[in-house]
Amino acid sequence: MGQANVFVIGLDEKNLGALRDVPQAVDYRFHPLLGIEELQHGEIPVADLLRKAQRELDAFDGSIDAIVGYWDFPVSTLVPILAERYGTRATSLESVVKCEHKYWSRLVQREVIEEHPRFSLVDLDGDHGPPEGLRFPMWLKPVKSYSSELAFGVADEEEFRRAVARIREGVDRIGRPFEFILDRLDLPPEVAGAGGRACLAEEALSGVQAAVEGYVYDGEVTVYGVLDSINYPGTPCFMRHQYPSALPEPVVLRLKDVSRRVIERIGLDWATFSIEYFYDAARDEISLLEINPRHSQSHAELFEFVDGVPNHHCMLSLALGRDPQLPYRKGPYEVAAKWYLRQFTDGLVRRVPTREEIERLEREVPGVKVAVQPSVGRRLSDMPGQDSYSYELAHIFVGADSEGEMRRKYDHCVASLPFEFAEESAEETAGKTAGKSA
């Protein structure tokens, strides 16, 4: 039997390396389908992308055995659409959108769990103030976004109105193409009324953050990992994702139980998922933040470092109708983390670490991989997919035998990675800072 032809939407160099590390990788032939630039930058032309993907697949001289993707919208929605057309295995488009439309997701969640914040839609076209019944602090976010784009924490009515204005200004970039996807579904009336360019308000959650990863094989939900998400002090911005979680085992079991109930209700099948939570130790309460109908490609190295196999293995196995049957704690390290090296002010990039400098660092420090984010000549605020408060300079993956060793490795990496930025005028700095903190 020959190699299986696997089409990967948005295939990039970093993840190609992880895909080649999965078990039986020799049995797969990976084909890129659409590029990162056209999938993530600017207002996303979903209809054009769908037609382009279909032309590429129709022109392929061979079997189309699997169509997969590990990115957020629009990749997450293109996969089930194309899978249905070409007869490959994937979950339904409706189950994906039930996760990705934040308002619809909350409506489904409250049918089966109580571990979620109070929420309400916000009228972007009016000036009605905060929704009745919700208390500050709260978060405002479009019903569809990614990487915390246009998500704002607000503490009072003034901040609420500024955030609404910012979201109103930028919501079309993802909201308009998302409505193209919604038009393919028979939506509940309340979701149809909200559409894809609405805004959701949710009461702010407190505690430590955690992420649950799992998959659904032929209707059976399996949770294979729980990670900790640690923020920079005093900010809502991730400092690192760390695996395995340090939460008490009873809390981990509760997270797994809530995850199973929600995923079963949504109807995901033959798919991976990642769910983000808060755990408030003082109240012994967990709250579900959001559901992603895909595994996190950001965590691939962490699972490989600790368990011995990148989580891409689950995605590939399911797309080919196989039970992933992941190994457990078979990797070379006891603990691993993805660190986010960030800058909290804007700047024009003058220098980033060279490939040679990165390769030398990775040779010097075992268990380290570095992915630089900006390019020379780019302004940080022009980078896509950034949160509302900071800019990512590098992703640093570290595996170690203890948390202390992991921290030492990370500190060494930061000291060894040279970045340089052009200075801004006081007026430019003030304007950019105001824009990010609105």
Short mmCIF file of C-alpha atoms in Angstrom, two decimals:
data_model
loop_
_atom_site.label_atom_id
_atom_site.label_comp_id
_atom_site.label_asym_id
_atom_site.label_seq_id
_atom_site.Cartn_x
_atom_site.Cartn_y
_atom_site.Cartn_z
CA MET A 1 0.00 0.00 0.00
CA GLY A 2 1.36 3.43 -0.97
CA GLN A 3 1.66 6.59 1.08
CA ALA A 4 -1.52 8.41 2.11
CA ASN A 5 -1.89 11.85 0.49
CA VAL A 6 -2.57 14.32 3.32
CA PHE A 7 -3.46 17.88 2.33
CA VAL A 8 -2.57 20.38 5.06
CA ILE A 9 -4.31 23.76 4.88
CA GLY A 10 -1.80 26.47 5.78
CA LEU A 11 1.17 24.11 6.00
CA ASP A 12 4.19 25.98 7.41
CA GLU A 13 7.83 25.01 7.88
CA LYS A 14 7.72 24.76 11.68
CA ASN A 15 4.72 22.43 11.75
CA LEU A 16 5.99 20.38 8.83
CA GLY A 17 8.85 19.36 11.12
CA ALA A 18 6.38 18.30 13.81
CA LEU A 19 4.26 16.39 11.29
CA ARG A 20 7.32 14.45 10.19
CA ASP A 21 7.93 13.44 13.82
CA VAL A 22 4.62 11.60 14.25
CA PRO A 23 4.49 7.80 14.32
CA GLN A 24 4.21 6.23 10.86
CA ALA A 25 5.17 9.56 9.25
CA VAL A 26 6.84 7.53 6.51
CA ASP A 27 3.35 6.43 5.46
CA TYR A 28 2.19 10.03 4.84
CA ARG A 29 2.87 12.37 1.94
CA PHE A 30 2.11 15.95 3.02
CA HIS A 31 0.80 18.45 0.46
CA PRO A 32 0.41 22.19 1.20
CA LEU A 33 -3.03 23.65 0.47
CA LEU A 34 -3.31 27.46 0.54
CA GLY A 35 -0.70 29.69 2.18
CA ILE A 36 -0.43 31.36 5.57
CA GLU A 37 -0.41 34.91 4.17
CA GLU A 38 -3.73 34.54 2.35
CA LEU A 39 -5.30 32.66 5.27
CA GLN A 40 -4.43 35.05 8.09
CA HIS A 41 -3.66 38.54 6.78
CA GLY A 42 -6.14 41.29 5.98
CA GLU A 43 -9.86 40.68 5.51
CA ILE A 44 -10.05 36.97 4.75
CA PRO A 45 -11.65 36.14 1.34
CA VAL A 46 -13.19 32.83 2.39
CA ALA A 47 -15.19 32.28 -0.79
CA ASP A 48 -12.11 32.87 -2.96
CA LEU A 49 -9.99 30.62 -0.76
CA LEU A 50 -12.55 27.83 -0.97
CA ARG A 51 -12.64 28.04 -4.76
CA LYS A 52 -8.84 28.10 -4.95
CA ALA A 53 -8.54 25.05 -2.70
CA GLN A 54 -11.08 23.17 -4.78
CA ARG A 55 -9.18 23.95 -7.99
CA GLU A 56 -5.95 22.63 -6.45
CA LEU A 57 -7.64 19.45 -5.20
CA ASP A 58 -9.49 18.86 -8.47
CA ALA A 59 -6.21 19.15 -10.36
CA PHE A 60 -4.41 16.64 -8.13
CA ASP A 61 -3.53 13.44 -9.95
CA GLY A 62 -3.89 10.92 -7.16
CA SER A 63 -6.03 9.92 -4.19
CA ILE A 64 -7.12 12.55 -1.68
CA ASP A 65 -6.90 10.58 1.57
CA ALA A 66 -7.13 13.32 4.20
CA ILE A 67 -7.64 17.09 4.49
CA VAL A 68 -6.46 18.58 7.78
CA GLY A 69 -5.57 21.88 9.44
CA TYR A 70 -4.31 23.09 12.80
CA TRP A 71 -5.06 26.82 12.50
CA ASP A 72 -8.05 28.84 13.66
CA PHE A 73 -10.57 30.41 11.28
CA PRO A 74 -10.85 30.13 8.35
CA VAL A 75 -8.83 26.88 8.30
CA SER A 76 -11.00 25.28 10.98
CA THR A 77 -14.12 25.79 8.84
CA LEU A 78 -12.54 25.02 5.47
CA VAL A 79 -11.55 21.54 6.65
CA PRO A 80 -15.11 20.17 7.13
CA ILE A 81 -16.40 21.89 3.98
CA LEU A 82 -13.67 20.37 1.81
CA ALA A 83 -13.83 17.01 3.62
CA GLU A 84 -17.52 16.70 2.80
CA ARG A 85 -16.88 17.55 -0.86
CA TYR A 86 -14.01 15.10 -1.31
CA GLY A 87 -15.24 12.29 0.93
CA THR A 88 -12.57 12.50 3.61
CA ARG A 89 -13.15 12.18 7.35
CA ALA A 90 -13.84 15.23 9.52
CA THR A 91 -16.34 16.56 12.01
CA SER A 92 -19.37 18.52 10.77
CA LEU A 93 -19.19 22.22 9.92
CA GLU A 94 -22.03 22.85 12.38
CA SER A 95 -20.07 21.33 15.28
CA VAL A 96 -17.07 23.52 14.45
CA VAL A 97 -19.14 26.70 14.31
CA LYS A 98 -20.89 25.80 17.59
CA CYS A 99 -17.44 26.08 19.16
CA GLU A 100 -16.16 29.08 17.24
CA HIS A 101 -19.22 31.37 17.45
CA LYS A 102 -18.67 32.51 21.03
CA TYR A 103 -22.33 33.31 21.67
CA TRP A 104 -23.61 30.03 20.21
CA SER A 105 -20.95 28.17 22.18
CA ARG A 106 -22.13 29.75 25.44
CA LEU A 107 -25.75 28.88 24.68
CA VAL A 108 -24.80 25.22 24.16
CA GLN A 109 -22.54 25.15 27.22
CA ARG A 110 -25.23 26.31 29.60
CA GLU A 111 -27.42 23.39 28.52
CA VAL A 112 -25.04 20.91 30.17
CA ILE A 113 -22.71 22.72 32.59
CA GLU A 114 -22.75 25.53 35.14
CA GLU A 115 -19.00 26.22 34.94
CA HIS A 116 -19.14 29.33 32.73
CA PRO A 117 -19.35 33.11 33.30
CA ARG A 118 -22.47 35.22 32.89
CA PHE A 119 -22.64 36.60 29.36
CA SER A 120 -24.71 38.75 27.02
CA LEU A 121 -24.64 40.20 23.52
CA VAL A 122 -23.66 43.85 23.08
CA ASP A 123 -25.25 46.13 20.49
CA LEU A 124 -22.32 47.52 18.47
CA ASP A 125 -24.59 49.89 16.54
CA GLY A 126 -26.20 51.52 19.56
CA ASP A 127 -24.98 53.35 22.65
CA HIS A 128 -26.77 51.43 25.36
CA GLY A 129 -23.93 50.85 27.79
CA PRO A 130 -23.13 47.56 29.54
CA PRO A 131 -25.74 44.77 29.37
CA GLU A 132 -28.16 44.64 32.27
CA GLY A 133 -27.27 42.02 34.86
CA LEU A 134 -23.52 41.90 34.13
CA ARG A 135 -21.00 43.32 36.57
CA PHE A 136 -17.62 44.92 36.04
CA PRO A 137 -14.92 43.88 35.44
CA MET A 138 -15.87 42.17 32.20
CA TRP A 139 -14.42 41.23 28.84
CA LEU A 140 -15.69 42.39 25.47
CA LYS A 141 -14.84 40.39 22.37
CA PRO A 142 -16.29 39.76 18.89
CA VAL A 143 -18.33 36.58 18.62
CA LYS A 144 -15.56 35.42 16.27
CA SER A 145 -11.90 36.33 16.65
CA TYR A 146 -8.58 34.63 17.28
CA SER A 147 -5.38 35.19 19.25
CA SER A 148 -7.35 37.55 21.53
CA GLU A 149 -7.63 40.04 18.66
CA LEU A 150 -10.07 42.84 19.62
CA ALA A 151 -10.61 41.34 23.08
CA PHE A 152 -10.63 43.99 25.81
CA GLY A 153 -10.88 43.81 29.58
CA VAL A 154 -12.98 46.72 30.88
CA ALA A 155 -13.43 47.95 34.43
CA ASP A 156 -16.00 50.75 34.02
CA GLU A 157 -18.43 52.34 31.57
CA GLU A 158 -15.81 54.63 30.02
CA GLU A 159 -13.54 51.69 29.17
CA PHE A 160 -16.61 49.76 27.98
CA ARG A 161 -17.54 52.45 25.46
CA ARG A 162 -13.95 52.80 24.20
CA ALA A 163 -13.72 49.03 23.70
CA VAL A 164 -17.04 48.93 21.84
CA ALA A 165 -15.77 51.66 19.51
CA ARG A 166 -12.57 49.70 18.80
CA ILE A 167 -14.45 46.47 18.15
CA ARG A 168 -16.98 48.25 15.92
CA GLU A 169 -14.09 49.64 13.88
CA GLY A 170 -12.30 46.31 13.39
CA VAL A 171 -14.97 43.59 13.59
CA ASP A 172 -15.47 43.25 9.83
CA ARG A 173 -12.00 41.80 9.18
CA ILE A 174 -13.05 38.40 10.52
CA GLY A 175 -16.76 38.94 11.12
CA ARG A 176 -17.68 39.52 7.49
CA PRO A 177 -16.02 36.32 6.15
CA PHE A 178 -17.37 34.41 9.16
CA GLU A 179 -20.88 35.33 8.01
CA PHE A 180 -20.14 33.60 4.70
CA ILE A 181 -19.68 30.41 6.74
CA LEU A 182 -22.80 31.03 8.85
CA ASP A 183 -24.88 31.34 5.67
CA ARG A 184 -24.12 27.65 4.95
CA LEU A 185 -25.88 26.52 8.14
CA ASP A 186 -29.40 26.32 9.51
CA LEU A 187 -28.85 28.47 12.61
CA PRO A 188 -30.97 28.75 15.75
CA PRO A 189 -32.95 32.04 15.70
CA GLU A 190 -30.90 33.69 18.45
CA VAL A 191 -27.62 32.88 16.66
CA ALA A 192 -28.96 33.96 13.28
CA GLY A 193 -30.09 37.21 14.86
CA ALA A 194 -26.63 37.86 16.28
CA GLY A 195 -24.79 37.07 13.03
CA GLY A 196 -21.02 37.01 12.69
CA ARG A 197 -20.27 40.65 13.48
CA ALA A 198 -21.75 40.84 16.96
CA CYS A 199 -19.96 41.44 20.25
CA LEU A 200 -20.10 39.36 23.42
CA ALA A 201 -19.70 40.64 26.97
CA GLU A 202 -18.67 38.22 29.72
CA GLU A 203 -17.97 38.77 33.38
CA ALA A 204 -14.24 38.50 34.04
CA LEU A 205 -12.96 35.24 35.45
CA SER A 206 -10.35 34.91 38.16
CA GLY A 207 -7.77 32.32 39.15
CA VAL A 208 -5.15 30.38 37.25
CA GLN A 209 -5.62 29.34 33.65
CA ALA A 210 -5.45 25.82 32.26
CA ALA A 211 -5.99 24.18 28.89
CA VAL A 212 -7.45 20.74 28.22
CA GLU A 213 -6.56 18.89 25.01
CA GLY A 214 -8.42 15.89 23.64
CA TYR A 215 -10.01 14.19 20.67
CA VAL A 216 -13.17 12.36 19.65
CA TYR A 217 -12.77 8.98 17.97
CA ASP A 218 -16.03 7.54 16.60
CA GLY A 219 -18.09 9.35 19.23
CA GLU A 220 -15.82 8.57 22.19
CA VAL A 221 -14.19 11.56 23.90
CA THR A 222 -10.61 11.20 25.15
CA VAL A 223 -8.73 13.86 27.10
CA TYR A 224 -4.98 13.30 26.71
CA GLY A 225 -3.45 16.35 28.38
CA VAL A 226 -3.96 19.25 30.78
CA LEU A 227 -1.61 22.25 30.66
CA ASP A 228 -1.11 25.36 32.78
CA SER A 229 -1.28 28.82 31.17
CA ILE A 230 0.74 31.42 33.09
CA ASN A 231 0.45 35.14 32.34
CA TYR A 232 2.95 37.97 32.63
CA PRO A 233 2.33 39.47 36.10
CA GLY A 234 -0.37 42.12 36.09
CA THR A 235 -1.40 41.44 32.47
CA PRO A 236 -3.82 39.18 30.57
CA CYS A 237 -0.97 38.14 28.23
CA PHE A 238 0.42 34.61 28.21
CA MET A 239 3.98 34.18 29.45
CA ARG A 240 4.01 30.41 28.90
CA HIS A 241 1.99 27.23 28.47
CA GLN A 242 3.43 24.48 30.66
CA TYR A 243 2.90 20.73 30.46
CA PRO A 244 1.96 18.75 32.46
CA SER A 245 -0.31 20.81 34.68
CA ALA A 246 0.59 21.34 38.33
CA LEU A 247 -3.08 21.50 39.38
CA PRO A 248 -4.29 18.99 42.01
CA GLU A 249 -5.52 15.71 40.57
CA PRO A 250 -9.16 16.24 41.73
CA VAL A 251 -9.25 19.52 39.79
CA VAL A 252 -7.79 17.85 36.70
CA LEU A 253 -10.50 15.16 36.89
CA ARG A 254 -13.21 17.84 37.08
CA LEU A 255 -11.75 19.63 34.04
CA LYS A 256 -11.84 16.37 32.11
CA ASP A 257 -15.45 15.68 33.13
CA VAL A 258 -16.70 19.14 32.10
CA SER A 259 -14.80 18.86 28.81
CA ARG A 260 -16.37 15.51 27.96
CA ARG A 261 -19.90 16.72 28.67
CA VAL A 262 -19.54 19.87 26.58
CA ILE A 263 -17.85 18.19 23.62
CA GLU A 264 -20.47 15.43 23.53
CA ARG A 265 -23.27 18.04 23.54
CA ILE A 266 -21.65 20.06 20.74
CA GLY A 267 -21.34 16.93 18.64
CA LEU A 268 -17.70 17.00 17.63
CA ASP A 269 -16.54 13.70 16.14
CA TRP A 270 -13.38 12.53 14.38
CA ALA A 271 -11.76 15.74 15.60
CA THR A 272 -9.32 17.19 18.09
CA PHE A 273 -10.18 19.98 20.54
CA SER A 274 -8.61 22.35 23.03
CA ILE A 275 -10.57 24.02 25.85
CA GLU A 276 -9.36 26.89 28.02
CA TYR A 277 -10.40 27.24 31.67
CA PHE A 278 -9.89 29.29 34.82
CA TYR A 279 -9.54 27.66 38.22
CA ASP A 280 -10.16 29.77 41.33
CA ALA A 281 -8.48 27.90 44.18
CA ALA A 282 -9.94 30.15 46.89
CA ARG A 283 -13.48 29.22 45.80
CA ASP A 284 -12.56 25.82 44.36
CA GLU A 285 -14.40 26.82 41.17
CA ILE A 286 -13.62 26.13 37.53
CA SER A 287 -15.00 28.20 34.65
CA LEU A 288 -14.84 27.46 30.95
CA LEU A 289 -13.32 30.29 28.91
CA GLU A 290 -13.53 29.03 25.31
CA ILE A 291 -13.60 25.93 23.13
CA ASN A 292 -11.37 25.46 20.08
CA PRO A 293 -12.46 22.70 17.64
CA ARG A 294 -8.84 21.78 16.91
CA HIS A 295 -5.76 20.80 18.86
CA SER A 296 -3.26 23.55 19.62
CA GLN A 297 -0.35 23.41 17.20
CA SER A 298 1.42 25.64 19.75
CA HIS A 299 1.61 22.63 22.08
CA ALA A 300 3.07 20.13 19.61
CA GLU A 301 6.61 20.38 20.95
CA LEU A 302 5.41 20.15 24.56
CA PHE A 303 3.73 16.80 24.02
CA GLU A 304 6.71 15.57 22.04
CA PHE A 305 9.12 16.63 24.82
CA VAL A 306 7.09 14.96 27.61
CA ASP A 307 5.00 12.17 26.03
CA GLY A 308 7.17 11.38 23.02
CA VAL A 309 4.75 12.29 20.20
CA PRO A 310 3.55 15.69 18.93
CA ASN A 311 -0.22 16.19 19.23
CA HIS A 312 -0.45 16.46 15.43
CA HIS A 313 -0.53 12.66 15.58
CA CYS A 314 -4.13 12.81 16.84
CA MET A 315 -5.26 15.04 13.96
CA LEU A 316 -3.65 12.81 11.33
CA SER A 317 -4.89 9.53 12.82
CA LEU A 318 -8.49 10.72 13.08
CA ALA A 319 -8.49 12.10 9.53
CA LEU A 320 -7.53 8.62 8.34
CA GLY A 321 -10.08 6.84 10.55
CA ARG A 322 -7.62 5.53 13.15
CA ASP A 323 -7.62 5.66 16.95
CA PRO A 324 -4.59 7.82 17.90
CA GLN A 325 -3.69 5.71 20.99
CA LEU A 326 -1.16 8.23 22.27
CA PRO A 327 1.87 7.23 24.36
CA TYR A 328 2.13 8.66 27.88
CA ARG A 329 5.29 10.08 29.48
CA LYS A 330 7.58 8.43 26.93
CA GLY A 331 9.42 11.65 25.99
CA PRO A 332 12.94 12.75 27.01
CA TYR A 333 11.84 15.41 29.53
CA GLU A 334 9.70 15.67 32.67
CA VAL A 335 8.31 19.14 31.95
CA ALA A 336 8.04 21.45 28.94
CA ALA A 337 6.74 24.92 28.14
CA LYS A 338 6.09 27.25 25.28
CA TRP A 339 7.33 30.69 26.38
CA TYR A 340 6.17 33.94 24.78
CA LEU A 341 8.89 36.57 24.62
CA ARG A 342 6.88 39.80 24.35
CA GLN A 343 7.27 43.55 24.08
CA PHE A 344 4.58 45.80 25.51
CA THR A 345 5.37 48.91 23.44
CA ASP A 346 5.32 49.34 19.68
CA GLY A 347 8.43 49.71 17.58
CA LEU A 348 9.95 49.31 14.14
CA VAL A 349 12.04 46.14 13.95
CA ARG A 350 15.67 46.82 13.01
CA ARG A 351 17.22 43.48 13.91
CA VAL A 352 16.08 39.98 14.82
CA PRO A 353 18.18 36.92 15.66
CA THR A 354 19.63 35.34 12.53
CA ARG A 355 19.06 31.72 11.56
CA GLU A 356 22.71 31.02 12.41
CA GLU A 357 22.33 32.56 15.88
CA ILE A 358 19.19 30.51 16.55
CA GLU A 359 20.75 27.27 15.34
CA ARG A 360 23.82 27.87 17.50
CA LEU A 361 21.63 28.49 20.55
CA GLU A 362 19.61 25.33 19.90
CA ARG A 363 22.84 23.32 19.69
CA GLU A 364 24.20 24.86 22.90
CA VAL A 365 21.02 24.25 24.95
CA PRO A 366 19.45 20.79 24.52
CA GLY A 367 15.66 20.73 24.52
CA VAL A 368 15.22 24.21 23.09
CA LYS A 369 13.49 25.38 19.89
CA VAL A 370 13.10 29.05 18.93
CA ALA A 371 10.64 30.63 16.46
CA VAL A 372 11.12 34.38 15.88
CA GLN A 373 7.87 36.20 15.05
CA PRO A 374 8.58 39.66 13.51
CA SER A 375 10.69 40.36 10.44
CA VAL A 376 13.18 43.20 9.95
CA GLY A 377 11.52 46.38 8.72
CA ARG A 378 8.09 45.56 10.15
CA ARG A 379 6.28 47.60 12.77
CA LEU A 380 5.14 45.41 15.65
CA SER A 381 1.61 46.82 15.52
CA ASP A 382 1.30 45.66 11.90
CA MET A 383 1.82 42.00 12.83
CA PRO A 384 -1.37 39.92 12.49
CA GLY A 385 -2.92 37.88 15.27
CA GLN A 386 -1.59 39.89 18.25
CA ASP A 387 -3.53 40.38 21.46
CA SER A 388 -4.74 43.84 22.45
CA TYR A 389 -1.93 44.56 24.91
CA SER A 390 1.42 43.23 23.63
CA TYR A 391 3.52 42.05 20.69
CA GLU A 392 5.16 38.63 20.34
CA LEU A 393 8.88 38.66 19.59
CA ALA A 394 9.61 34.94 19.83
CA HIS A 395 8.15 31.60 20.83
CA ILE A 396 10.69 29.63 22.86
CA PHE A 397 9.99 25.93 23.45
CA VAL A 398 11.88 24.41 26.36
CA GLY A 399 12.01 20.85 27.68
CA ALA A 400 13.72 20.07 31.00
CA ASP A 401 13.91 17.66 33.92
CA SER A 402 12.54 20.22 36.40
CA GLU A 403 10.81 23.59 36.38
CA GLY A 404 13.94 25.23 37.78
CA GLU A 405 16.08 23.87 34.96
CA MET A 406 13.46 24.96 32.45
CA ARG A 407 13.53 28.53 33.78
CA ARG A 408 17.33 28.64 33.58
CA LYS A 409 17.26 27.46 29.99
CA TYR A 410 14.67 30.08 29.08
CA ASP A 411 16.61 32.91 30.75
CA HIS A 412 19.72 31.86 28.84
CA CYS A 413 17.75 31.96 25.57
CA VAL A 414 16.38 35.44 26.24
CA ALA A 415 19.86 36.76 26.97
CA SER A 416 21.16 35.18 23.75
CA LEU A 417 18.50 36.47 21.33
CA PRO A 418 19.31 39.98 20.01
CA PHE A 419 16.41 42.22 18.97
CA GLU A 420 16.75 45.89 18.05
CA PHE A 421 14.02 48.48 17.44
CA ALA A 422 13.95 51.99 16.02
CA GLU A 423 13.00 54.64 18.53
CA GLU A 424 9.65 56.39 18.08
CA SER A 425 8.80 59.98 18.75
CA ALA A 426 6.87 60.77 21.93
CA GLU A 427 3.75 61.45 19.85
CA GLU A 428 3.99 58.12 18.02
CA THR A 429 4.56 56.20 21.24
CA ALA A 430 1.62 57.87 22.97
CA GLY A 431 -0.67 57.17 20.03
CA LYS A 432 0.29 53.51 19.79
CA THR A 433 0.02 52.96 23.54
CA ALA A 434 -3.43 54.54 23.62
CA GLY A 435 -4.52 52.33 20.74
CA LYS A 436 -3.43 49.12 22.46
CA SER A 437 -4.92 49.98 25.84
CA ALA A 438 -8.31 51.21 24.66
#
